[in-house]
PDB file of C-alpha atoms in Angstrom:
ATOM      1  CA  MET A   9     -24.722  52.136 -59.261  1.00  0.00           C
ATOM      2  CA  ARG A  10     -24.672  54.642 -55.672  1.00  0.00           C
ATOM      3  CA  PRO A  11     -21.279  55.542 -55.885  1.00  0.00           C
ATOM      4  CA  LYS A  12     -20.791  54.547 -52.079  1.00  0.00           C
ATOM      5  CA  VAL A  13     -21.233  50.519 -53.317  1.00  0.00           C
ATOM      6  CA  LEU A  14     -18.774  51.714 -56.007  1.00  0.00           C
ATOM      7  CA  ARG A  15     -16.461  53.155 -54.431  1.00  0.00           C
ATOM      8  CA  VAL A  16     -16.528  49.447 -52.535  1.00  0.00           C
ATOM      9  CA  VAL A  17     -16.464  47.573 -54.885  1.00  0.00           C
ATOM     10  CA  ILE A  18     -13.455  49.236 -56.390  1.00  0.00           C
ATOM     11  CA  ALA A  19     -10.829  49.317 -53.567  1.00  0.00           C
ATOM     12  CA  ILE A  20     -12.270  45.370 -53.330  1.00  0.00           C
ATOM     13  CA  LEU A  21     -11.075  45.172 -56.871  1.00  0.00           C
ATOM     14  CA  VAL A  22      -7.762  47.063 -56.601  1.00  0.00           C
ATOM     15  CA  PHE A  23      -6.763  44.731 -53.324  1.00  0.00           C
ATOM     16  CA  VAL A  24      -7.888  41.309 -55.644  1.00  0.00           C
ATOM     17  CA  ALA A  25      -5.647  43.217 -57.961  1.00  0.00           C
ATOM     18  CA  VAL A  26      -3.328  43.581 -55.382  1.00  0.00           C
ATOM     19  CA  PHE A  27      -3.048  40.432 -53.992  1.00  0.00           C
ATOM     20  CA  ILE A  28      -3.109  38.485 -56.532  1.00  0.00           C
ATOM     21  CA  PHE A  29       0.612  41.459 -57.859  1.00  0.00           C
ATOM     22  CA  CYS A  30       1.570  39.860 -54.736  1.00  0.00           C
ATOM     23  CA  THR A  31       1.646  36.456 -54.993  1.00  0.00           C
ATOM     24  CA  VAL A  32       3.523  36.608 -58.345  1.00  0.00           C
ATOM     25  CA  TYR A  33       6.010  38.324 -56.469  1.00  0.00           C
ATOM     26  CA  PHE A  34       6.364  36.179 -53.681  1.00  0.00           C
ATOM     27  CA  ARG A  35       6.371  33.206 -56.046  1.00  0.00           C
ATOM     28  CA  LYS A  36       8.689  34.950 -58.797  1.00  0.00           C
ATOM     29  CA  ASN A  37      11.491  36.590 -57.376  1.00  0.00           C
ATOM     30  CA  ILE A  38      10.687  35.807 -52.955  1.00  0.00           C
ATOM     31  CA  VAL A  39      10.826  31.807 -53.398  1.00  0.00           C
ATOM     32  CA  PRO A  40      13.830  31.328 -55.590  1.00  0.00           C
ATOM     33  CA  THR A  41      15.754  33.390 -53.419  1.00  0.00           C
ATOM     34  CA  VAL A  42      14.778  31.681 -50.603  1.00  0.00           C
ATOM     35  CA  MET A  43      15.218  27.950 -51.800  1.00  0.00           C
ATOM     36  CA  ASP A  44      18.263  28.932 -54.390  1.00  0.00           C
ATOM     37  CA  SER A  45      20.132  30.164 -50.472  1.00  0.00           C
ATOM     38  CA  SER A  46      17.655  27.052 -48.695  1.00  0.00           C
ATOM     39  CA  VAL A  47      19.612  24.309 -51.504  1.00  0.00           C
ATOM     40  CA  ALA A  48      23.354  25.450 -51.676  1.00  0.00           C
ATOM     41  CA  GLN A  49      23.922  25.259 -47.883  1.00  0.00           C
ATOM     42  CA  VAL A  50      21.587  22.263 -47.714  1.00  0.00           C
ATOM     43  CA  ARG A  51      23.965  20.651 -50.652  1.00  0.00           C
ATOM     44  CA  ALA A  52      27.226  21.504 -49.172  1.00  0.00           C
ATOM     45  CA  ILE A  53      26.250  20.334 -45.496  1.00  0.00           C
ATOM     46  CA  ALA A  54      25.035  17.544 -46.804  1.00  0.00           C
ATOM     47  CA  THR A  55      27.729  16.741 -49.243  1.00  0.00           C
ATOM     48  CA  ASN A  56      30.090  16.875 -46.405  1.00  0.00           C
ATOM     49  CA  ALA A  57      27.701  15.051 -43.999  1.00  0.00           C
ATOM     50  CA  VAL A  58      28.611  11.752 -46.651  1.00  0.00           C
ATOM     51  CA  ASN A  59      32.027  12.468 -46.921  1.00  0.00           C
ATOM     52  CA  ILE A  60      32.140  12.392 -43.685  1.00  0.00           C
ATOM     53  CA  ALA A  61      30.462   8.843 -43.604  1.00  0.00           C
ATOM     54  CA  ALA A  62      33.196   7.547 -45.602  1.00  0.00           C
ATOM     55  CA  THR A  63      35.836   8.965 -45.160  1.00  0.00           C
ATOM     56  CA  THR A  64      35.043   7.052 -41.170  1.00  0.00           C
ATOM     57  CA  VAL A  65      34.760   4.207 -41.722  1.00  0.00           C
ATOM     58  CA  ILE A  66      37.969   3.355 -44.531  1.00  0.00           C
ATOM     59  CA  ASN A  67      40.393   5.975 -42.382  1.00  0.00           C
ATOM     60  CA  GLY A  68      42.159   2.978 -41.890  1.00  0.00           C
ATOM     61  CA  GLY A  69      43.139   1.898 -45.837  1.00  0.00           C
ATOM     62  CA  LEU A  70      41.813  -0.188 -47.289  1.00  0.00           C
ATOM     63  CA  THR A  71      43.892  -2.929 -49.813  1.00  0.00           C
ATOM     64  CA  TYR A  72      42.975  -4.046 -52.458  1.00  0.00           C
ATOM     65  CA  ASP A  73      43.937  -7.981 -52.164  1.00  0.00           C
ATOM     66  CA  GLU A  74      40.908  -6.955 -49.353  1.00  0.00           C
ATOM     67  CA  LEU A  75      38.674  -6.868 -51.590  1.00  0.00           C
ATOM     68  CA  PHE A  76      39.830  -9.208 -54.218  1.00  0.00           C
ATOM     69  CA  GLU A  77      40.898 -11.876 -55.377  1.00  0.00           C
ATOM     70  CA  VAL A  78      42.838 -11.994 -59.202  1.00  0.00           C
ATOM     71  CA  LYS A  79      42.639 -15.125 -60.955  1.00  0.00           C
ATOM     72  CA  TYR A  80      45.380 -16.600 -63.647  1.00  0.00           C
ATOM     73  CA  ASP A  81      44.974 -19.817 -65.547  1.00  0.00           C
ATOM     74  CA  SER A  82      48.588 -21.916 -66.652  1.00  0.00           C
ATOM     75  CA  GLY A  83      48.807 -18.909 -69.058  1.00  0.00           C
ATOM     76  CA  GLY A  84      48.510 -15.886 -67.572  1.00  0.00           C
ATOM     77  CA  LYS A  85      45.163 -15.010 -68.970  1.00  0.00           C
ATOM     78  CA  VAL A  86      43.286 -13.651 -66.246  1.00  0.00           C
ATOM     79  CA  THR A  87      40.396 -16.434 -65.503  1.00  0.00           C
ATOM     80  CA  MET A  88      38.454 -15.008 -62.180  1.00  0.00           C
ATOM     81  CA  ILE A  89      37.876 -11.002 -60.855  1.00  0.00           C
ATOM     82  CA  GLN A  90      36.657 -12.888 -57.351  1.00  0.00           C
ATOM     83  CA  ALA A  91      35.027  -9.701 -55.037  1.00  0.00           C
ATOM     84  CA  ASN A  92      34.756 -10.476 -51.473  1.00  0.00           C
ATOM     85  CA  SER A  93      31.067  -9.621 -51.343  1.00  0.00           C
ATOM     86  CA  PRO A  94      31.182  -9.878 -47.252  1.00  0.00           C
ATOM     87  CA  ARG A  95      33.605  -7.789 -46.818  1.00  0.00           C
ATOM     88  CA  ILE A  96      32.329  -5.425 -49.797  1.00  0.00           C
ATOM     89  CA  ASN A  97      29.044  -5.932 -48.573  1.00  0.00           C
ATOM     90  CA  THR A  98      30.325  -4.948 -44.708  1.00  0.00           C
ATOM     91  CA  ILE A  99      30.915  -1.983 -45.829  1.00  0.00           C
ATOM     92  CA  ALA A 100      29.158  -0.558 -47.632  1.00  0.00           C
ATOM     93  CA  ARG A 101      26.574  -0.434 -44.639  1.00  0.00           C
ATOM     94  CA  GLU A 102      28.955   0.501 -42.660  1.00  0.00           C
ATOM     95  CA  ILE A 103      29.553   3.645 -44.536  1.00  0.00           C
ATOM     96  CA  ALA A 104      25.285   3.584 -45.474  1.00  0.00           C
ATOM     97  CA  ASN A 105      24.773   4.107 -41.488  1.00  0.00           C
ATOM     98  CA  LEU A 106      26.722   6.383 -40.831  1.00  0.00           C
ATOM     99  CA  ALA A 107      25.916   9.193 -43.392  1.00  0.00           C
ATOM    100  CA  GLN A 108      22.134   8.643 -42.368  1.00  0.00           C
ATOM    101  CA  ALA A 109      22.975   8.715 -38.296  1.00  0.00           C
ATOM    102  CA  ASN A 110      25.157  12.190 -39.942  1.00  0.00           C
ATOM    103  CA  LEU A 111      22.283  13.609 -41.854  1.00  0.00           C
ATOM    104  CA  ASP A 112      20.181  12.640 -39.193  1.00  0.00           C
ATOM    105  CA  ALA A 113      22.075  14.852 -37.016  1.00  0.00           C
ATOM    106  CA  LEU A 114      21.922  18.584 -38.704  1.00  0.00           C
ATOM    107  CA  GLY A 115      18.391  18.768 -37.278  1.00  0.00           C
ATOM    108  CA  VAL A 116      17.764  22.580 -38.071  1.00  0.00           C
ATOM    109  CA  GLN A 117      19.515  24.818 -39.798  1.00  0.00           C
ATOM    110  CA  GLU A 118      18.889  28.688 -40.206  1.00  0.00           C
ATOM    111  CA  ILE A 119      20.382  30.573 -43.810  1.00  0.00           C
ATOM    112  CA  SER A 120      20.401  34.349 -43.552  1.00  0.00           C
ATOM    113  CA  ILE A 121      18.663  36.203 -46.684  1.00  0.00           C
ATOM    114  CA  SER A 122      19.144  40.042 -46.418  1.00  0.00           C
ATOM    115  CA  VAL A 123      16.282  42.647 -47.462  1.00  0.00           C
ATOM    116  CA  GLY A 124      17.171  43.599 -50.289  1.00  0.00           C
ATOM    117  CA  THR A 125      17.839  40.125 -51.564  1.00  0.00           C
ATOM    118  CA  PHE A 126      13.922  40.202 -51.420  1.00  0.00           C
ATOM    119  CA  THR A 127      12.843  42.833 -53.253  1.00  0.00           C
ATOM    120  CA  GLY A 128      14.358  40.381 -56.630  1.00  0.00           C
ATOM    121  CA  LEU A 129      16.660  43.236 -57.352  1.00  0.00           C
ATOM    122  CA  ALA A 130      20.186  42.973 -58.699  1.00  0.00           C
ATOM    123  CA  LEU A 131      21.390  45.929 -57.242  1.00  0.00           C
ATOM    124  CA  LEU A 132      19.982  45.775 -53.662  1.00  0.00           C
ATOM    125  CA  THR A 133      21.013  41.792 -53.387  1.00  0.00           C
ATOM    126  CA  GLY A 134      23.355  41.241 -50.443  1.00  0.00           C
ATOM    127  CA  PHE A 135      21.645  45.360 -48.532  1.00  0.00           C
ATOM    128  CA  GLY A 136      20.167  45.948 -45.894  1.00  0.00           C
ATOM    129  CA  PRO A 137      19.797  44.103 -42.529  1.00  0.00           C
ATOM    130  CA  ASP A 138      19.934  39.718 -41.951  1.00  0.00           C
ATOM    131  CA  VAL A 139      16.638  37.350 -41.754  1.00  0.00           C
ATOM    132  CA  THR A 140      16.602  34.412 -40.453  1.00  0.00           C
ATOM    133  CA  ILE A 141      14.932  31.998 -42.027  1.00  0.00           C
ATOM    134  CA  LYS A 142      15.046  28.246 -40.081  1.00  0.00           C
ATOM    135  CA  ILE A 143      15.194  25.403 -42.655  1.00  0.00           C
ATOM    136  CA  VAL A 144      15.051  20.789 -41.979  1.00  0.00           C
ATOM    137  CA  PRO A 145      17.552  18.848 -44.139  1.00  0.00           C
ATOM    138  CA  ILE A 146      16.021  15.589 -44.333  1.00  0.00           C
ATOM    139  CA  GLY A 147      17.351  12.445 -46.226  1.00  0.00           C
ATOM    140  CA  ALA A 148      17.897   9.604 -46.474  1.00  0.00           C
ATOM    141  CA  ALA A 149      21.543   7.916 -47.688  1.00  0.00           C
ATOM    142  CA  ASN A 150      22.563   5.170 -50.205  1.00  0.00           C
ATOM    143  CA  CYS A 151      26.817   3.288 -50.766  1.00  0.00           C
ATOM    144  CA  ASP A 152      27.404   1.739 -53.790  1.00  0.00           C
ATOM    145  CA  PHE A 153      30.911   0.117 -54.763  1.00  0.00           C
ATOM    146  CA  VAL A 154      31.806   0.678 -58.069  1.00  0.00           C
ATOM    147  CA  SER A 155      34.306  -0.525 -60.820  1.00  0.00           C
ATOM    148  CA  TYR A 156      36.826   0.894 -62.936  1.00  0.00           C
ATOM    149  CA  PHE A 157      39.018  -1.511 -65.807  1.00  0.00           C
ATOM    150  CA  GLN A 158      41.426   1.054 -68.016  1.00  0.00           C
ATOM    151  CA  SER A 159      44.079  -0.023 -70.193  1.00  0.00           C
ATOM    152  CA  ALA A 160      47.501   0.660 -67.963  1.00  0.00           C
ATOM    153  CA  GLY A 161      49.727  -0.081 -70.364  1.00  0.00           C
ATOM    154  CA  ILE A 162      50.789  -3.765 -72.528  1.00  0.00           C
ATOM    155  CA  ASN A 163      48.726  -6.289 -71.142  1.00  0.00           C
ATOM    156  CA  GLN A 164      48.294  -4.257 -68.590  1.00  0.00           C
ATOM    157  CA  THR A 165      44.699  -3.415 -66.367  1.00  0.00           C
ATOM    158  CA  LEU A 166      44.454  -0.861 -64.234  1.00  0.00           C
ATOM    159  CA  HIS A 167      41.793  -1.033 -61.693  1.00  0.00           C
ATOM    160  CA  LYS A 168      39.667   1.402 -59.178  1.00  0.00           C
ATOM    161  CA  ILE A 169      37.565   0.865 -56.611  1.00  0.00           C
ATOM    162  CA  TYR A 170      35.320   3.937 -55.636  1.00  0.00           C
ATOM    163  CA  ILE A 171      32.875   4.394 -53.310  1.00  0.00           C
ATOM    164  CA  ASP A 172      29.663   5.772 -53.942  1.00  0.00           C
ATOM    165  CA  VAL A 173      27.441   7.558 -51.056  1.00  0.00           C
ATOM    166  CA  TYR A 174      24.397   9.183 -52.656  1.00  0.00           C
ATOM    167  CA  ALA A 175      21.369  11.126 -50.343  1.00  0.00           C
ATOM    168  CA  ASP A 176      18.255  12.144 -51.395  1.00  0.00           C
ATOM    169  CA  ILE A 177      17.443  16.134 -49.119  1.00  0.00           C
ATOM    170  CA  ASN A 178      14.079  16.725 -48.231  1.00  0.00           C
ATOM    171  CA  ILE A 179      14.036  20.293 -47.757  1.00  0.00           C
ATOM    172  CA  ILE A 180      11.431  21.704 -45.539  1.00  0.00           C
ATOM    173  CA  THR A 181      11.240  25.412 -45.363  1.00  0.00           C
ATOM    174  CA  PRO A 182       7.969  27.630 -44.414  1.00  0.00           C
ATOM    175  CA  ILE A 183       7.394  28.200 -48.350  1.00  0.00           C
ATOM    176  CA  ASP A 184       8.051  25.334 -50.224  1.00  0.00           C
ATOM    177  CA  GLU A 185      10.064  21.785 -49.427  1.00  0.00           C
ATOM    178  CA  PRO A 186      12.195  20.639 -52.586  1.00  0.00           C
ATOM    179  CA  THR A 187      14.456  18.127 -52.953  1.00  0.00           C
ATOM    180  CA  VAL A 188      17.492  17.444 -53.390  1.00  0.00           C
ATOM    181  CA  GLN A 189      20.505  15.051 -53.984  1.00  0.00           C
ATOM    182  CA  VAL A 190      23.543  15.502 -52.977  1.00  0.00           C
ATOM    183  CA  LYS A 191      27.048  12.236 -54.054  1.00  0.00           C
ATOM    184  CA  ALA A 192      30.553  11.822 -52.939  1.00  0.00           C
ATOM    185  CA  GLU A 193      32.685  10.187 -54.951  1.00  0.00           C
ATOM    186  CA  ILE A 194      35.492   8.446 -53.336  1.00  0.00           C
ATOM    187  CA  LEU A 195      38.811   6.148 -54.495  1.00  0.00           C
ATOM    188  CA  VAL A 196      38.635   3.450 -52.034  1.00  0.00           C
ATOM    189  CA  CYS A 197      41.980   1.605 -53.767  1.00  0.00           C
ATOM    190  CA  GLU A 198      42.850   0.713 -57.162  1.00  0.00           C
ATOM    191  CA  ASN A 199      45.752  -2.798 -58.251  1.00  0.00           C
ATOM    192  CA  VAL A 200      46.996  -3.324 -61.841  1.00  0.00           C
ATOM    193  CA  ILE A 201      46.366  -6.421 -63.029  1.00  0.00           C
ATOM    194  CA  VAL A 202      49.036  -7.894 -64.874  1.00  0.00           C
ATOM    195  CA  GLY A 203      47.470 -10.437 -67.762  1.00  0.00           C
ATOM    196  CA  GLU A 204      45.014 -10.106 -70.418  1.00  0.00           C
ATOM    197  CA  VAL A 205      41.822 -10.088 -68.794  1.00  0.00           C
ATOM    198  CA  PRO A 206      38.520 -10.855 -70.129  1.00  0.00           C
ATOM    199  CA  ASP A 207      35.923  -8.299 -72.075  1.00  0.00           C
ATOM    200  CA  THR A 208      33.355  -9.886 -68.952  1.00  0.00           C
ATOM    201  CA  TYR A 209      34.902  -7.584 -66.543  1.00  0.00           C
ATOM    202  CA  LEU A 210      36.043  -4.376 -69.265  1.00  0.00           C
ATOM    203  CA  SER A 211      32.251  -3.420 -69.057  1.00  0.00           C
ATOM    204  CA  ILE A 212      31.318  -3.477 -65.199  1.00  0.00           C
ATOM    205  CA  ASN A 213      31.273  -0.661 -63.612  1.00  0.00           C
ATOM    206  CA  ASP A 214      28.577  -1.171 -60.963  1.00  0.00           C
ATOM    207  CA  ILE A 215      29.895  -3.923 -58.467  1.00  0.00           C
ATOM    208  CA  SER A 216      26.862  -5.814 -57.977  1.00  0.00           C
ATOM    209  CA  ASP A 217      26.902  -6.957 -61.549  1.00  0.00           C
ATOM    210  CA  MET A 218      31.111  -8.498 -60.745  1.00  0.00           C
ATOM    211  CA  LEU A 219      29.488 -10.029 -57.619  1.00  0.00           C
ATOM    212  CA  ASN A 220      26.842 -12.305 -59.391  1.00  0.00           C
ATOM    213  CA  LEU A 221      29.103 -13.371 -62.382  1.00  0.00           C
ATOM    214  CA  ASN A 222      30.463 -16.312 -62.781  1.00  0.00           C
ATOM    215  CA  PRO A 223      32.373 -16.065 -66.264  1.00  0.00           C
TER     216      PRO A 223
END
């Protein structure tokens, strides 16, 4: 093989080796750094968005009697905990719609990462000028009411009602598109039920199950 051809072959091999090394290094060190920063920022702003939606809707306050009616028999035993399903569904829909609107309004977000952080070396993390990366969070919000029962003393049961607002967020960046889920759990109201509560209710967490229960 002629020296000139040999030099060309060596140059190509070196170029390929350097390219492979840079690609592997980029995927192993730079991508996780950018993704971690993107996920952390989006998780924070998305959680705030769904929290604001829930607190805005229930800001006026919801009483237990608005959502549930406890019925007793002549002996003081609980015969039914009747959920006000139209009211519950309306509130859930309002929260989900507002949370979705808040997520849609986020638009393009910017994160700043120092040049030193891109090296993947711990000693250089946070050093050097910042590089701004634009990310676009796209999410879909949902809302559920959750019910919890717990003992509150002799023949007394504490019934707590929470709103679970959660959203799946797809983060669009120049190098990857990770998906994260955020969730906010907010206490709506609680009530101490006096009297024996049937075991069928004590095992319920999801209020959607309660709406279909007919003891």
